[in-house]
Amino acid sequence: MNLNATNPPIFMVHGWAGSHFETWQKPGIEQLLIDQGRNVVGIDLLGHGTSAKPHDPLEYHDLAKPIRDQFLKFPTPVDAVGFSLGAIALLQSASEQPDCFRRLMLVGVGNGLLEPHDEAETARIVGGIDGSAPTNDVVARQFGAYARSGANDPLALRAVLLRPRAPQFSVAELQAITADVNLVVGDKDFVRPVEKLAQAFENCKTTNVKNCDHFATPENFGFIDALLDFFA
């Protein structure tokens, strides 16, 4: 019997300026999954948490490598949840190996993943880190505050944003992914809309988290309920 087929590990991947500890362990979300009998694999992306924090943007050309490295330790398919940058890294892994996930929860991403990278938007966020963003640009300044919080390295996180970008995901790539996908987004998240992204997957449902913006999603009770239900 292949036990991995019925109860595979859950890969948990944080967002930009987060870490496995800050995003999933500290709020108790990891423990809730463990209490459900699940084995959790925490992944810190390069530039975050316990991983190395280089300041050269070129070092971040392959966001998905820490995820692929875990495939060497566990039989696939696995389950996974990723928030924002973590969702992008998971999608990159899934586009390279379409059969590697059983269930895939993507949080805080939208139709922008099907569009060319917006360099002006990246420059706006970098301005929040550098302190050059206008005082009325709340989003840019929020990103800057996150970059400077806790044990974060702002220069490493700046480099993450300035990394070489792969082409946007194609509908054909996403249609090839065999996982059951749950696309979760707050109703006040700036990544909206999400309909085109959801329709690109073969098997996808969308979960709308009420009264929730982008940054608050991982600790929102509506999201946590959806997470526990999806991976039950």
Short mmCIF file of C-alpha atoms in Angstrom, two decimals:
data_model
loop_
_atom_site.label_atom_id
_atom_site.label_comp_id
_atom_site.label_asym_id
_atom_site.label_seq_id
_atom_site.Cartn_x
_atom_site.Cartn_y
_atom_site.Cartn_z
CA MET A 1 0.00 0.00 0.00
CA ASN A 2 1.29 3.47 -0.87
CA LEU A 3 0.61 5.46 2.31
CA ASN A 4 1.86 8.61 0.62
CA ALA A 5 -1.09 8.43 -1.79
CA THR A 6 -3.63 8.74 1.04
CA ASN A 7 -1.73 10.90 3.54
CA PRO A 8 1.19 12.65 1.83
CA PRO A 9 3.28 15.33 3.54
CA ILE A 10 2.17 18.94 3.24
CA PHE A 11 4.80 21.37 1.97
CA MET A 12 4.24 24.83 3.49
CA VAL A 13 5.81 27.81 1.74
CA HIS A 14 5.67 31.36 3.12
CA GLY A 15 5.44 34.64 1.24
CA TRP A 16 7.94 37.43 0.59
CA ALA A 17 9.52 38.70 3.84
CA GLY A 18 8.03 35.77 5.75
CA SER A 19 9.44 32.45 6.91
CA HIS A 20 8.11 29.07 7.87
CA PHE A 21 8.34 30.04 11.53
CA GLU A 22 6.68 33.45 11.23
CA THR A 23 3.96 32.48 8.75
CA TRP A 24 3.02 28.93 9.72
CA GLN A 25 4.51 27.96 13.09
CA LYS A 26 4.18 31.07 15.24
CA PRO A 27 0.41 31.51 14.61
CA GLY A 28 -0.14 27.78 15.32
CA ILE A 29 -1.26 26.85 11.80
CA GLU A 30 1.34 24.12 11.41
CA GLN A 31 0.24 22.57 14.71
CA LEU A 32 -3.39 22.48 13.58
CA LEU A 33 -2.38 20.38 10.58
CA ILE A 34 -0.24 18.12 12.77
CA ASP A 35 -3.24 17.67 15.07
CA GLN A 36 -5.14 16.43 11.99
CA GLY A 37 -2.51 13.73 11.57
CA ARG A 38 -0.56 15.42 8.80
CA ASN A 39 3.21 15.52 8.36
CA VAL A 40 4.34 19.08 7.63
CA VAL A 41 7.46 20.02 5.67
CA GLY A 42 8.42 23.65 6.23
CA ILE A 43 10.35 25.35 3.44
CA ASP A 44 12.23 28.64 3.76
CA LEU A 45 12.82 30.23 0.37
CA LEU A 46 16.24 31.68 -0.44
CA GLY A 47 16.63 35.08 1.24
CA HIS A 48 14.20 34.21 4.02
CA GLY A 49 14.15 32.60 7.45
CA THR A 50 16.93 30.09 8.01
CA SER A 51 18.06 30.09 4.36
CA ALA A 52 21.04 31.99 2.98
CA LYS A 53 20.42 35.67 2.22
CA PRO A 54 22.54 36.77 -0.75
CA HIS A 55 22.25 40.37 -1.95
CA ASP A 56 22.75 39.63 -5.65
CA PRO A 57 19.44 39.44 -7.56
CA LEU A 58 20.94 36.85 -9.93
CA GLU A 59 21.11 34.37 -7.04
CA TYR A 60 17.29 34.31 -6.95
CA HIS A 61 16.70 33.21 -10.54
CA ASP A 62 15.32 29.82 -9.42
CA LEU A 63 12.78 30.31 -6.63
CA ALA A 64 11.53 26.74 -6.87
CA LYS A 65 14.84 25.03 -6.07
CA PRO A 66 14.16 24.60 -2.30
CA ILE A 67 10.89 22.88 -3.21
CA ARG A 68 12.47 20.60 -5.79
CA ASP A 69 15.14 19.68 -3.24
CA GLN A 70 12.39 18.31 -0.98
CA PHE A 71 11.13 16.05 -3.78
CA LEU A 72 14.38 14.10 -3.34
CA LYS A 73 13.32 13.25 0.23
CA PHE A 74 9.63 12.42 -0.24
CA PRO A 75 7.75 10.37 -2.82
CA THR A 76 5.39 12.41 -4.95
CA PRO A 77 2.69 13.45 -5.26
CA VAL A 78 2.60 15.64 -2.14
CA ASP A 79 0.19 18.28 -0.86
CA ALA A 80 1.26 21.92 -0.58
CA VAL A 81 0.16 25.38 0.46
CA GLY A 82 1.93 28.56 -0.55
CA PHE A 83 1.25 32.21 0.18
CA SER A 84 2.05 34.93 -2.37
CA LEU A 85 5.72 34.41 -3.36
CA GLY A 86 5.44 30.89 -1.97
CA ALA A 87 2.46 30.21 -4.23
CA ILE A 88 4.48 31.41 -7.22
CA ALA A 89 7.36 29.10 -6.28
CA LEU A 90 4.97 26.16 -5.93
CA LEU A 91 3.42 26.92 -9.31
CA GLN A 92 6.87 27.02 -10.85
CA SER A 93 7.55 23.56 -9.41
CA ALA A 94 4.20 22.28 -10.63
CA SER A 95 4.71 23.67 -14.13
CA GLU A 96 8.04 21.82 -14.33
CA GLN A 97 6.64 18.58 -12.84
CA PRO A 98 2.85 18.61 -13.42
CA ASP A 99 2.24 15.38 -11.49
CA CYS A 100 4.23 16.26 -8.35
CA PHE A 101 1.29 17.59 -6.30
CA ARG A 102 -1.95 15.94 -5.19
CA ARG A 103 -3.60 19.00 -3.63
CA LEU A 104 -2.31 22.52 -4.12
CA MET A 105 -3.56 25.55 -2.18
CA LEU A 106 -2.43 28.84 -3.70
CA VAL A 107 -3.01 31.88 -1.50
CA GLY A 108 -2.78 35.56 -2.41
CA VAL A 109 -2.16 35.30 -6.16
CA GLY A 110 -4.33 36.34 -9.09
CA ASN A 111 -4.57 36.95 -12.82
CA GLY A 112 -1.26 38.81 -12.79
CA LEU A 113 0.55 35.48 -12.98
CA LEU A 114 -0.74 35.15 -16.55
CA GLU A 115 0.58 38.59 -17.53
CA PRO A 116 4.10 39.93 -18.22
CA HIS A 117 6.02 41.12 -15.18
CA ASP A 118 5.23 44.72 -14.23
CA GLU A 119 8.64 46.35 -13.68
CA ALA A 120 7.05 49.61 -12.58
CA GLU A 121 5.20 47.81 -9.78
CA THR A 122 8.45 46.20 -8.62
CA ALA A 123 10.17 49.60 -8.63
CA ARG A 124 7.31 50.93 -6.54
CA ILE A 125 7.80 48.22 -3.89
CA VAL A 126 11.58 48.63 -3.94
CA GLY A 127 10.94 52.30 -3.22
CA GLY A 128 9.13 51.22 -0.08
CA ILE A 129 12.23 49.33 1.04
CA ASP A 130 14.64 52.13 0.12
CA GLY A 131 12.46 54.75 1.79
CA SER A 132 11.85 56.67 -1.44
CA ALA A 133 8.16 55.76 -1.84
CA PRO A 134 5.68 58.64 -1.50
CA THR A 135 4.26 59.00 1.99
CA ASN A 136 0.76 58.34 0.65
CA ASP A 137 1.75 55.03 -1.00
CA VAL A 138 0.51 52.79 1.79
CA VAL A 139 1.14 49.49 -0.01
CA ALA A 140 4.77 50.30 -0.87
CA ARG A 141 5.44 51.43 2.67
CA GLN A 142 3.82 48.27 4.03
CA PHE A 143 6.22 46.20 1.95
CA GLY A 144 9.09 48.29 3.27
CA ALA A 145 8.00 47.77 6.86
CA TYR A 146 7.81 44.01 6.34
CA ALA A 147 11.29 43.98 4.79
CA ARG A 148 12.73 45.65 7.90
CA SER A 149 10.79 43.61 10.46
CA GLY A 150 12.18 40.93 12.74
CA ALA A 151 15.32 39.16 11.54
CA ASN A 152 14.73 40.06 7.89
CA ASP A 153 17.57 41.28 5.68
CA PRO A 154 16.14 44.18 3.62
CA LEU A 155 18.91 43.98 1.03
CA ALA A 156 18.25 40.28 0.47
CA LEU A 157 14.52 40.91 0.13
CA ARG A 158 15.23 43.77 -2.26
CA ALA A 159 17.31 41.36 -4.34
CA VAL A 160 14.42 38.87 -4.38
CA LEU A 161 12.22 41.52 -5.98
CA LEU A 162 14.88 42.41 -8.56
CA ARG A 163 15.55 38.78 -9.55
CA PRO A 164 15.53 37.74 -13.22
CA ARG A 165 11.94 36.90 -14.07
CA ALA A 166 10.79 33.87 -15.99
CA PRO A 167 8.07 34.40 -18.62
CA GLN A 168 4.54 34.54 -17.23
CA PHE A 169 2.77 31.21 -16.77
CA SER A 170 0.88 29.99 -19.81
CA VAL A 171 -2.60 28.50 -19.75
CA ALA A 172 -1.17 25.32 -21.28
CA GLU A 173 1.32 24.96 -18.41
CA LEU A 174 -1.38 25.37 -15.79
CA GLN A 175 -3.84 23.05 -17.55
CA ALA A 176 -1.22 20.29 -17.41
CA ILE A 177 -1.09 20.39 -13.60
CA THR A 178 -2.94 17.34 -12.29
CA ALA A 179 -3.45 18.54 -8.70
CA ASP A 180 -6.73 19.62 -7.19
CA VAL A 181 -6.18 23.37 -6.79
CA ASN A 182 -7.77 25.71 -4.26
CA LEU A 183 -7.16 29.37 -5.10
CA VAL A 184 -7.65 31.44 -1.94
CA VAL A 185 -7.83 35.23 -1.97
CA GLY A 186 -9.12 37.93 0.34
CA ASP A 187 -11.92 40.12 -0.95
CA LYS A 188 -9.72 43.20 -0.33
CA ASP A 189 -6.52 41.73 -1.80
CA PHE A 190 -4.75 43.88 -4.40
CA VAL A 191 -3.97 40.75 -6.48
CA ARG A 192 -7.60 40.48 -7.55
CA PRO A 193 -9.18 39.61 -9.96
CA VAL A 194 -8.49 35.86 -10.00
CA GLU A 195 -11.05 34.40 -12.42
CA LYS A 196 -8.71 33.90 -15.40
CA LEU A 197 -6.13 32.18 -13.24
CA ALA A 198 -8.73 29.88 -11.71
CA GLN A 199 -10.11 28.96 -15.13
CA ALA A 200 -6.64 28.04 -16.39
CA PHE A 201 -6.42 25.00 -14.12
CA GLU A 202 -8.06 21.68 -14.97
CA ASN A 203 -9.38 21.19 -11.42
CA CYS A 204 -9.72 24.39 -9.40
CA LYS A 205 -12.06 25.95 -6.90
CA THR A 206 -11.86 29.49 -5.57
CA THR A 207 -12.20 30.43 -1.91
CA ASN A 208 -13.08 34.05 -1.16
CA VAL A 209 -11.96 35.24 2.29
CA LYS A 210 -14.26 37.99 3.54
CA ASN A 211 -13.04 41.31 4.94
CA CYS A 212 -9.42 40.36 4.34
CA ASP A 213 -6.51 42.09 2.58
CA HIS A 214 -3.37 40.50 1.18
CA PHE A 215 -1.10 40.74 4.19
CA ALA A 216 -3.70 39.50 6.68
CA THR A 217 -4.70 36.38 4.77
CA PRO A 218 -2.45 33.74 6.41
CA GLU A 219 -3.82 34.47 9.89
CA ASN A 220 -7.44 34.95 8.84
CA PHE A 221 -9.79 32.40 10.42
CA GLY A 222 -11.64 32.00 7.12
CA PHE A 223 -8.42 31.01 5.41
CA ILE A 224 -7.41 28.67 8.23
CA ASP A 225 -10.80 26.93 8.11
CA ALA A 226 -10.44 26.49 4.33
CA LEU A 227 -6.90 25.14 4.79
CA LEU A 228 -7.91 22.53 7.36
CA ASP A 229 -10.91 21.46 5.28
CA PHE A 230 -8.91 21.18 2.05
CA PHE A 231 -6.22 19.03 3.64
CA ALA A 232 -8.51 16.98 5.91
#
